Amino acid sequence: MELHSKELLGLGMILLLPALCTSQYDFTSSRATYYGSPDCYGTPRGACGFGEYGSTVNDGNVAGVSRLWMNGSGCGACYKVRCKIPQYCDDDGANVVVTDYGEGDRTDFIMSPRAYSRLGRNPDASAELFKYGVVDVEFKRVPCRYAYNILVKIHEHSRNPHYLAILVLYVGGINDITAVQLWQEDCKEWRPMRRAFGAVFDFENPPSGQINLRLQMNGRADWVLLRRPIPGDWEAGAAYATDIQFY
């Protein structure tokens, strides 16, 4: 299966619903603000390197984070955020996906206007929250849930056969990717890919032919093998389905 950039963007808009009920963490107190956006969605230039996927994933309910960034491994994580002004704030709050890095006035979350508005109990209440600019919130990590398997997207800067950069998209559950390796057939060994920035991993002069990958996830002692390799004729902007998902 090969998906090109427009198809990938469509997939990003289909379904990303962070679970609302289960979490391994309690709520943590913090602060949140929002950034300007003419269409209220996210930004395709976020520090995670997600491109257009990062602006529309989760229907544009996204956020940049500061201390939750974790050197880029926090990219793609899902959080429930709810504000703490009783007369204005909705009890369910907003569910956001991390697509960017940002720092504000002692804030952990810099949210898209679309996500920030969901903190309010109704449109009038949301308008009042925008006047505050920065609000006290509480947040917790929640699992991401998708209706399809993890995808590996070839970053637009890649050039076959000299340079390969990838993003691993739609990682479900509560799993952060901490490392990626590819199989070097001539040496019979796994070689580490470099975290170039955000969620982008790269490799100079990758092996010819099929590219086999494995992932290291936080909380797991074993490596996760993606048994569907990237084909040898891979091209920049394409996305390839894997055989795995986490719940």
PDB file of C-alpha atoms in Angstrom:
ATOM      1  CA  MET A   1       0.000   0.000   0.000  1.00  0.00           C
ATOM      2  CA  GLU A   2       1.399   3.419  -0.979  1.00  0.00           C
ATOM      3  CA  LEU A   3      -0.223   6.676  -0.049  1.00  0.00           C
ATOM      4  CA  HIS A   4       0.902  10.032  -1.370  1.00  0.00           C
ATOM      5  CA  SER A   5       0.792  13.353   0.472  1.00  0.00           C
ATOM      6  CA  LYS A   6      -2.783  14.358  -0.402  1.00  0.00           C
ATOM      7  CA  GLU A   7      -4.087  10.938   0.554  1.00  0.00           C
ATOM      8  CA  LEU A   8      -2.112  11.071   3.799  1.00  0.00           C
ATOM      9  CA  LEU A   9      -3.625  14.438   4.616  1.00  0.00           C
ATOM     10  CA  GLY A  10      -7.071  12.952   4.093  1.00  0.00           C
ATOM     11  CA  LEU A  11      -6.306  10.079   6.392  1.00  0.00           C
ATOM     12  CA  GLY A  12      -5.158  12.508   9.059  1.00  0.00           C
ATOM     13  CA  MET A  13      -8.605  14.063   9.002  1.00  0.00           C
ATOM     14  CA  ILE A  14     -10.583  10.820   9.157  1.00  0.00           C
ATOM     15  CA  LEU A  15     -10.252   9.684  12.741  1.00  0.00           C
ATOM     16  CA  LEU A  16      -7.980  10.440  15.633  1.00  0.00           C
ATOM     17  CA  LEU A  17      -9.987  10.194  18.798  1.00  0.00           C
ATOM     18  CA  PRO A  18      -7.993  10.218  22.017  1.00  0.00           C
ATOM     19  CA  ALA A  19      -9.711   7.998  24.551  1.00  0.00           C
ATOM     20  CA  LEU A  20     -11.632   9.959  27.126  1.00  0.00           C
ATOM     21  CA  CYS A  21     -11.943   7.523  29.966  1.00  0.00           C
ATOM     22  CA  THR A  22      -8.706   5.688  30.607  1.00  0.00           C
ATOM     23  CA  SER A  23      -5.306   6.997  31.574  1.00  0.00           C
ATOM     24  CA  GLN A  24      -2.357   5.831  33.591  1.00  0.00           C
ATOM     25  CA  TYR A  25      -1.859   9.343  34.964  1.00  0.00           C
ATOM     26  CA  ASP A  26      -3.776  11.723  37.208  1.00  0.00           C
ATOM     27  CA  PHE A  27      -4.431  15.300  36.172  1.00  0.00           C
ATOM     28  CA  THR A  28      -1.540  17.765  36.501  1.00  0.00           C
ATOM     29  CA  SER A  29      -2.066  21.489  37.071  1.00  0.00           C
ATOM     30  CA  SER A  30      -0.627  23.869  34.494  1.00  0.00           C
ATOM     31  CA  ARG A  31      -1.473  26.820  32.232  1.00  0.00           C
ATOM     32  CA  ALA A  32      -2.486  27.063  28.582  1.00  0.00           C
ATOM     33  CA  THR A  33      -2.678  29.738  25.921  1.00  0.00           C
ATOM     34  CA  TYR A  34      -3.306  29.791  22.159  1.00  0.00           C
ATOM     35  CA  TYR A  35      -1.590  30.989  18.995  1.00  0.00           C
ATOM     36  CA  GLY A  36      -2.970  32.945  16.079  1.00  0.00           C
ATOM     37  CA  SER A  37      -4.195  31.011  13.059  1.00  0.00           C
ATOM     38  CA  PRO A  38      -6.409  32.409  10.278  1.00  0.00           C
ATOM     39  CA  ASP A  39      -8.224  29.091   9.810  1.00  0.00           C
ATOM     40  CA  CYS A  40      -8.135  28.049  13.519  1.00  0.00           C
ATOM     41  CA  TYR A  41      -6.240  24.863  12.623  1.00  0.00           C
ATOM     42  CA  GLY A  42      -2.688  23.935  13.511  1.00  0.00           C
ATOM     43  CA  THR A  43       0.455  24.929  11.661  1.00  0.00           C
ATOM     44  CA  PRO A  44       2.120  22.827   8.930  1.00  0.00           C
ATOM     45  CA  ARG A  45       5.490  24.238  10.011  1.00  0.00           C
ATOM     46  CA  GLY A  46       5.476  22.755  13.500  1.00  0.00           C
ATOM     47  CA  ALA A  47       8.692  21.572  15.125  1.00  0.00           C
ATOM     48  CA  CYS A  48       7.627  17.912  14.933  1.00  0.00           C
ATOM     49  CA  GLY A  49       8.084  17.907  11.154  1.00  0.00           C
ATOM     50  CA  PHE A  50       4.591  16.520  10.509  1.00  0.00           C
ATOM     51  CA  GLY A  51       3.879  18.929   7.649  1.00  0.00           C
ATOM     52  CA  GLU A  52       0.238  19.230   6.571  1.00  0.00           C
ATOM     53  CA  TYR A  53      -0.629  16.231   8.727  1.00  0.00           C
ATOM     54  CA  GLY A  54       0.249  18.329  11.766  1.00  0.00           C
ATOM     55  CA  SER A  55      -2.192  21.102  10.909  1.00  0.00           C
ATOM     56  CA  THR A  56      -5.342  19.014  10.437  1.00  0.00           C
ATOM     57  CA  VAL A  57      -4.835  15.864  12.511  1.00  0.00           C
ATOM     58  CA  ASN A  58      -7.543  15.442  15.157  1.00  0.00           C
ATOM     59  CA  ASP A  59      -9.642  17.941  13.186  1.00  0.00           C
ATOM     60  CA  GLY A  60      -7.118  20.660  14.001  1.00  0.00           C
ATOM     61  CA  ASN A  61      -7.309  20.186  17.774  1.00  0.00           C
ATOM     62  CA  VAL A  62      -3.560  20.326  18.304  1.00  0.00           C
ATOM     63  CA  ALA A  63      -1.046  22.039  20.552  1.00  0.00           C
ATOM     64  CA  GLY A  64       2.560  22.952  20.958  1.00  0.00           C
ATOM     65  CA  VAL A  65       4.095  21.969  24.281  1.00  0.00           C
ATOM     66  CA  SER A  66       7.113  22.968  26.337  1.00  0.00           C
ATOM     67  CA  ARG A  67       8.284  20.542  29.020  1.00  0.00           C
ATOM     68  CA  LEU A  68       6.213  17.723  27.499  1.00  0.00           C
ATOM     69  CA  TRP A  69       8.260  18.016  24.326  1.00  0.00           C
ATOM     70  CA  MET A  70      10.894  15.515  25.536  1.00  0.00           C
ATOM     71  CA  ASN A  71      13.391  16.252  22.775  1.00  0.00           C
ATOM     72  CA  GLY A  72      10.786  15.446  20.139  1.00  0.00           C
ATOM     73  CA  SER A  73       9.667  12.070  21.470  1.00  0.00           C
ATOM     74  CA  GLY A  74       6.510  13.773  22.765  1.00  0.00           C
ATOM     75  CA  CYS A  75       5.364  14.435  19.188  1.00  0.00           C
ATOM     76  CA  GLY A  76       2.034  12.763  18.449  1.00  0.00           C
ATOM     77  CA  ALA A  77       1.086  12.265  22.099  1.00  0.00           C
ATOM     78  CA  CYS A  78      -2.568  12.795  23.056  1.00  0.00           C
ATOM     79  CA  TYR A  79      -3.694  14.817  26.072  1.00  0.00           C
ATOM     80  CA  LYS A  80      -6.960  15.804  27.703  1.00  0.00           C
ATOM     81  CA  VAL A  81      -6.848  19.461  28.779  1.00  0.00           C
ATOM     82  CA  ARG A  82      -9.552  21.261  30.740  1.00  0.00           C
ATOM     83  CA  CYS A  83      -9.540  24.747  32.171  1.00  0.00           C
ATOM     84  CA  LYS A  84     -10.402  25.701  35.743  1.00  0.00           C
ATOM     85  CA  ILE A  85     -12.735  28.714  35.589  1.00  0.00           C
ATOM     86  CA  PRO A  86     -16.067  27.166  36.653  1.00  0.00           C
ATOM     87  CA  GLN A  87     -18.390  29.700  35.022  1.00  0.00           C
ATOM     88  CA  TYR A  88     -16.746  29.306  31.606  1.00  0.00           C
ATOM     89  CA  CYS A  89     -15.025  25.918  31.376  1.00  0.00           C
ATOM     90  CA  ASP A  90     -16.440  22.693  30.004  1.00  0.00           C
ATOM     91  CA  ASP A  91     -16.006  19.638  32.241  1.00  0.00           C
ATOM     92  CA  ASP A  92     -14.854  17.475  29.317  1.00  0.00           C
ATOM     93  CA  GLY A  93     -12.298  19.989  28.101  1.00  0.00           C
ATOM     94  CA  ALA A  94     -10.348  19.484  24.877  1.00  0.00           C
ATOM     95  CA  ASN A  95      -8.440  16.506  23.540  1.00  0.00           C
ATOM     96  CA  VAL A  96      -5.304  17.611  21.725  1.00  0.00           C
ATOM     97  CA  VAL A  97      -2.431  16.063  19.823  1.00  0.00           C
ATOM     98  CA  VAL A  98       1.131  17.360  20.211  1.00  0.00           C
ATOM     99  CA  THR A  99       2.432  18.625  16.868  1.00  0.00           C
ATOM    100  CA  ASP A 100       4.776  21.443  17.832  1.00  0.00           C
ATOM    101  CA  TYR A 101       7.125  22.919  20.418  1.00  0.00           C
ATOM    102  CA  GLY A 102       6.417  26.272  22.032  1.00  0.00           C
ATOM    103  CA  GLU A 103       6.945  28.323  25.155  1.00  0.00           C
ATOM    104  CA  GLY A 104       4.563  30.856  26.645  1.00  0.00           C
ATOM    105  CA  ASP A 105       3.854  32.529  29.970  1.00  0.00           C
ATOM    106  CA  ARG A 106       4.616  29.508  32.200  1.00  0.00           C
ATOM    107  CA  THR A 107       2.384  27.400  29.956  1.00  0.00           C
ATOM    108  CA  ASP A 108       2.662  23.729  29.097  1.00  0.00           C
ATOM    109  CA  PHE A 109       0.203  24.031  26.187  1.00  0.00           C
ATOM    110  CA  ILE A 110       0.012  26.533  23.337  1.00  0.00           C
ATOM    111  CA  MET A 111      -3.151  25.390  21.615  1.00  0.00           C
ATOM    112  CA  SER A 112      -4.642  25.951  18.191  1.00  0.00           C
ATOM    113  CA  PRO A 113      -7.612  28.342  18.385  1.00  0.00           C
ATOM    114  CA  ARG A 114      -9.834  25.405  17.428  1.00  0.00           C
ATOM    115  CA  ALA A 115      -8.669  23.415  20.446  1.00  0.00           C
ATOM    116  CA  TYR A 116      -8.635  26.400  22.828  1.00  0.00           C
ATOM    117  CA  SER A 117     -12.269  27.171  22.003  1.00  0.00           C
ATOM    118  CA  ARG A 118     -13.248  23.664  23.110  1.00  0.00           C
ATOM    119  CA  LEU A 119     -12.238  24.520  26.658  1.00  0.00           C
ATOM    120  CA  GLY A 120     -15.381  26.678  26.965  1.00  0.00           C
ATOM    121  CA  ARG A 121     -18.819  25.313  27.849  1.00  0.00           C
ATOM    122  CA  ASN A 122     -20.454  27.268  24.980  1.00  0.00           C
ATOM    123  CA  PRO A 123     -19.452  29.821  22.296  1.00  0.00           C
ATOM    124  CA  ASP A 124     -19.950  32.787  24.621  1.00  0.00           C
ATOM    125  CA  ALA A 125     -17.831  31.163  27.316  1.00  0.00           C
ATOM    126  CA  SER A 126     -15.125  30.349  24.764  1.00  0.00           C
ATOM    127  CA  ALA A 127     -15.088  34.001  23.693  1.00  0.00           C
ATOM    128  CA  GLU A 128     -14.461  35.014  27.318  1.00  0.00           C
ATOM    129  CA  LEU A 129     -11.584  32.533  27.577  1.00  0.00           C
ATOM    130  CA  PHE A 130      -9.959  34.069  24.509  1.00  0.00           C
ATOM    131  CA  LYS A 131     -10.046  37.413  26.346  1.00  0.00           C
ATOM    132  CA  TYR A 132      -8.082  35.860  29.215  1.00  0.00           C
ATOM    133  CA  GLY A 133      -5.332  34.788  26.824  1.00  0.00           C
ATOM    134  CA  VAL A 134      -3.782  32.462  29.400  1.00  0.00           C
ATOM    135  CA  VAL A 135      -5.866  30.196  31.655  1.00  0.00           C
ATOM    136  CA  ASP A 136      -5.180  27.748  34.439  1.00  0.00           C
ATOM    137  CA  VAL A 137      -5.729  24.177  33.267  1.00  0.00           C
ATOM    138  CA  GLU A 138      -5.252  20.593  34.314  1.00  0.00           C
ATOM    139  CA  PHE A 139      -4.144  17.887  31.904  1.00  0.00           C
ATOM    140  CA  LYS A 140      -3.393  14.193  31.637  1.00  0.00           C
ATOM    141  CA  ARG A 141      -1.997  11.872  29.006  1.00  0.00           C
ATOM    142  CA  VAL A 142      -4.637   9.729  27.271  1.00  0.00           C
ATOM    143  CA  PRO A 143      -4.265   6.967  24.681  1.00  0.00           C
ATOM    144  CA  CYS A 144      -4.558   7.856  21.011  1.00  0.00           C
ATOM    145  CA  ARG A 145      -6.895   5.607  19.013  1.00  0.00           C
ATOM    146  CA  TYR A 146      -6.909   5.098  15.267  1.00  0.00           C
ATOM    147  CA  ALA A 147      -8.955   2.989  12.884  1.00  0.00           C
ATOM    148  CA  TYR A 148      -5.864   1.901  10.946  1.00  0.00           C
ATOM    149  CA  ASN A 149      -2.283   0.776  11.488  1.00  0.00           C
ATOM    150  CA  ILE A 150       0.822   2.904  11.953  1.00  0.00           C
ATOM    151  CA  LEU A 151       2.121   4.569   8.775  1.00  0.00           C
ATOM    152  CA  VAL A 152       5.695   5.383   7.835  1.00  0.00           C
ATOM    153  CA  LYS A 153       5.876   8.602   5.801  1.00  0.00           C
ATOM    154  CA  ILE A 154       8.915   9.449   3.710  1.00  0.00           C
ATOM    155  CA  HIS A 155       9.844  13.049   4.472  1.00  0.00           C
ATOM    156  CA  GLU A 156       9.821  15.459   1.530  1.00  0.00           C
ATOM    157  CA  HIS A 157      13.553  16.138   1.916  1.00  0.00           C
ATOM    158  CA  SER A 158      14.440  12.500   1.204  1.00  0.00           C
ATOM    159  CA  ARG A 159      16.295  11.609  -1.991  1.00  0.00           C
ATOM    160  CA  ASN A 160      16.498   7.967  -3.083  1.00  0.00           C
ATOM    161  CA  PRO A 161      19.116   6.449  -2.877  1.00  0.00           C
ATOM    162  CA  HIS A 162      21.263   9.019  -1.052  1.00  0.00           C
ATOM    163  CA  TYR A 163      19.214  10.237   1.893  1.00  0.00           C
ATOM    164  CA  LEU A 164      16.228   8.807   3.762  1.00  0.00           C
ATOM    165  CA  ALA A 165      14.177  10.676   6.362  1.00  0.00           C
ATOM    166  CA  ILE A 166      10.976   9.268   7.855  1.00  0.00           C
ATOM    167  CA  LEU A 167       8.130  10.045  10.219  1.00  0.00           C
ATOM    168  CA  VAL A 168       6.181   7.355  12.049  1.00  0.00           C
ATOM    169  CA  LEU A 169       2.532   8.483  12.120  1.00  0.00           C
ATOM    170  CA  TYR A 170      -0.669   7.361  13.853  1.00  0.00           C
ATOM    171  CA  VAL A 171       0.971   5.651  16.837  1.00  0.00           C
ATOM    172  CA  GLY A 172      -1.900   4.527  19.049  1.00  0.00           C
ATOM    173  CA  GLY A 173      -2.058   3.967  22.783  1.00  0.00           C
ATOM    174  CA  ILE A 174       0.347   5.712  25.136  1.00  0.00           C
ATOM    175  CA  ASN A 175       3.609   5.006  23.357  1.00  0.00           C
ATOM    176  CA  ASP A 176       6.495   7.349  22.597  1.00  0.00           C
ATOM    177  CA  ILE A 177       9.026   6.363  19.950  1.00  0.00           C
ATOM    178  CA  THR A 178      12.467   6.787  21.468  1.00  0.00           C
ATOM    179  CA  ALA A 179      14.620   5.233  18.705  1.00  0.00           C
ATOM    180  CA  VAL A 180      14.415   3.818  15.167  1.00  0.00           C
ATOM    181  CA  GLN A 181      16.826   1.387  13.504  1.00  0.00           C
ATOM    182  CA  LEU A 182      17.108   0.030   9.952  1.00  0.00           C
ATOM    183  CA  TRP A 183      18.554  -3.288   8.817  1.00  0.00           C
ATOM    184  CA  GLN A 184      21.914  -3.171   7.025  1.00  0.00           C
ATOM    185  CA  GLU A 185      21.904  -6.417   5.052  1.00  0.00           C
ATOM    186  CA  ASP A 186      25.549  -6.321   3.948  1.00  0.00           C
ATOM    187  CA  CYS A 187      26.715  -5.969   7.561  1.00  0.00           C
ATOM    188  CA  LYS A 188      23.962  -8.167   9.017  1.00  0.00           C
ATOM    189  CA  GLU A 189      23.207  -5.671  11.734  1.00  0.00           C
ATOM    190  CA  TRP A 190      20.717  -3.031  12.815  1.00  0.00           C
ATOM    191  CA  ARG A 191      21.917   0.543  12.391  1.00  0.00           C
ATOM    192  CA  PRO A 192      20.479   3.498  14.344  1.00  0.00           C
ATOM    193  CA  MET A 193      18.701   6.272  12.521  1.00  0.00           C
ATOM    194  CA  ARG A 194      19.435   9.801  13.751  1.00  0.00           C
ATOM    195  CA  ARG A 195      16.672  11.889  15.281  1.00  0.00           C
ATOM    196  CA  ALA A 196      17.093  14.827  12.925  1.00  0.00           C
ATOM    197  CA  PHE A 197      14.472  17.003  14.644  1.00  0.00           C
ATOM    198  CA  GLY A 198      11.093  16.518  16.263  1.00  0.00           C
ATOM    199  CA  ALA A 199       9.636  13.223  15.055  1.00  0.00           C
ATOM    200  CA  VAL A 200      11.895  12.986  11.981  1.00  0.00           C
ATOM    201  CA  PHE A 201      14.534  10.218  11.851  1.00  0.00           C
ATOM    202  CA  ASP A 202      17.095  10.115   9.030  1.00  0.00           C
ATOM    203  CA  PHE A 203      19.947   8.068   7.548  1.00  0.00           C
ATOM    204  CA  GLU A 204      22.632   9.001   5.027  1.00  0.00           C
ATOM    205  CA  ASN A 205      23.194   6.521   2.189  1.00  0.00           C
ATOM    206  CA  PRO A 206      20.516   4.021   3.258  1.00  0.00           C
ATOM    207  CA  PRO A 207      20.665   0.384   2.101  1.00  0.00           C
ATOM    208  CA  SER A 208      19.508  -0.314  -1.431  1.00  0.00           C
ATOM    209  CA  GLY A 209      16.391  -2.379  -1.919  1.00  0.00           C
ATOM    210  CA  GLN A 210      13.745  -2.852   0.756  1.00  0.00           C
ATOM    211  CA  ILE A 211      14.148  -0.922   3.998  1.00  0.00           C
ATOM    212  CA  ASN A 212      13.350  -2.895   7.140  1.00  0.00           C
ATOM    213  CA  LEU A 213      12.681  -0.905  10.314  1.00  0.00           C
ATOM    214  CA  ARG A 214      12.229  -1.526  13.989  1.00  0.00           C
ATOM    215  CA  LEU A 215      11.096   0.856  16.720  1.00  0.00           C
ATOM    216  CA  GLN A 216      11.983   1.291  20.358  1.00  0.00           C
ATOM    217  CA  MET A 217       9.051   2.423  22.477  1.00  0.00           C
ATOM    218  CA  ASN A 218       9.128   3.767  26.001  1.00  0.00           C
ATOM    219  CA  GLY A 219       7.972   1.217  28.540  1.00  0.00           C
ATOM    220  CA  ARG A 220       8.953  -1.747  26.342  1.00  0.00           C
ATOM    221  CA  ALA A 221      12.131  -3.779  26.733  1.00  0.00           C
ATOM    222  CA  ASP A 222      11.910  -5.317  23.256  1.00  0.00           C
ATOM    223  CA  TRP A 223      12.182  -3.691  19.834  1.00  0.00           C
ATOM    224  CA  VAL A 224       9.046  -3.602  17.676  1.00  0.00           C
ATOM    225  CA  LEU A 225       9.684  -4.957  14.190  1.00  0.00           C
ATOM    226  CA  LEU A 226       7.688  -3.521  11.297  1.00  0.00           C
ATOM    227  CA  ARG A 227       7.284  -6.625   9.152  1.00  0.00           C
ATOM    228  CA  ARG A 228       6.145  -4.717   6.062  1.00  0.00           C
ATOM    229  CA  PRO A 229       9.333  -3.142   4.681  1.00  0.00           C
ATOM    230  CA  ILE A 230       9.540   0.109   2.750  1.00  0.00           C
ATOM    231  CA  PRO A 231       9.931  -0.854  -0.932  1.00  0.00           C
ATOM    232  CA  GLY A 232      13.209  -0.206  -2.706  1.00  0.00           C
ATOM    233  CA  ASP A 233      11.612   2.327  -5.065  1.00  0.00           C
ATOM    234  CA  TRP A 234      10.438   4.539  -2.196  1.00  0.00           C
ATOM    235  CA  GLU A 235       9.968   8.208  -2.978  1.00  0.00           C
ATOM    236  CA  ALA A 236       9.702  11.452  -1.056  1.00  0.00           C
ATOM    237  CA  GLY A 237       6.205  12.244   0.183  1.00  0.00           C
ATOM    238  CA  ALA A 238       4.933   8.665  -0.012  1.00  0.00           C
ATOM    239  CA  ALA A 239       3.517   6.836   3.011  1.00  0.00           C
ATOM    240  CA  TYR A 240       3.592   3.104   3.611  1.00  0.00           C
ATOM    241  CA  ALA A 241       1.310   1.065   5.839  1.00  0.00           C
ATOM    242  CA  THR A 242       2.777  -1.138   8.548  1.00  0.00           C
ATOM    243  CA  ASP A 243       1.382  -4.285  10.091  1.00  0.00           C
ATOM    244  CA  ILE A 244       1.125  -3.002  13.631  1.00  0.00           C
ATOM    245  CA  GLN A 245      -0.858  -0.743  15.943  1.00  0.00           C
ATOM    246  CA  PHE A 246      -0.964  -0.140  19.703  1.00  0.00           C
ATOM    247  CA  TYR A 247      -4.061   0.171  21.867  1.00  0.00           C
TER     248      TYR A 247
END
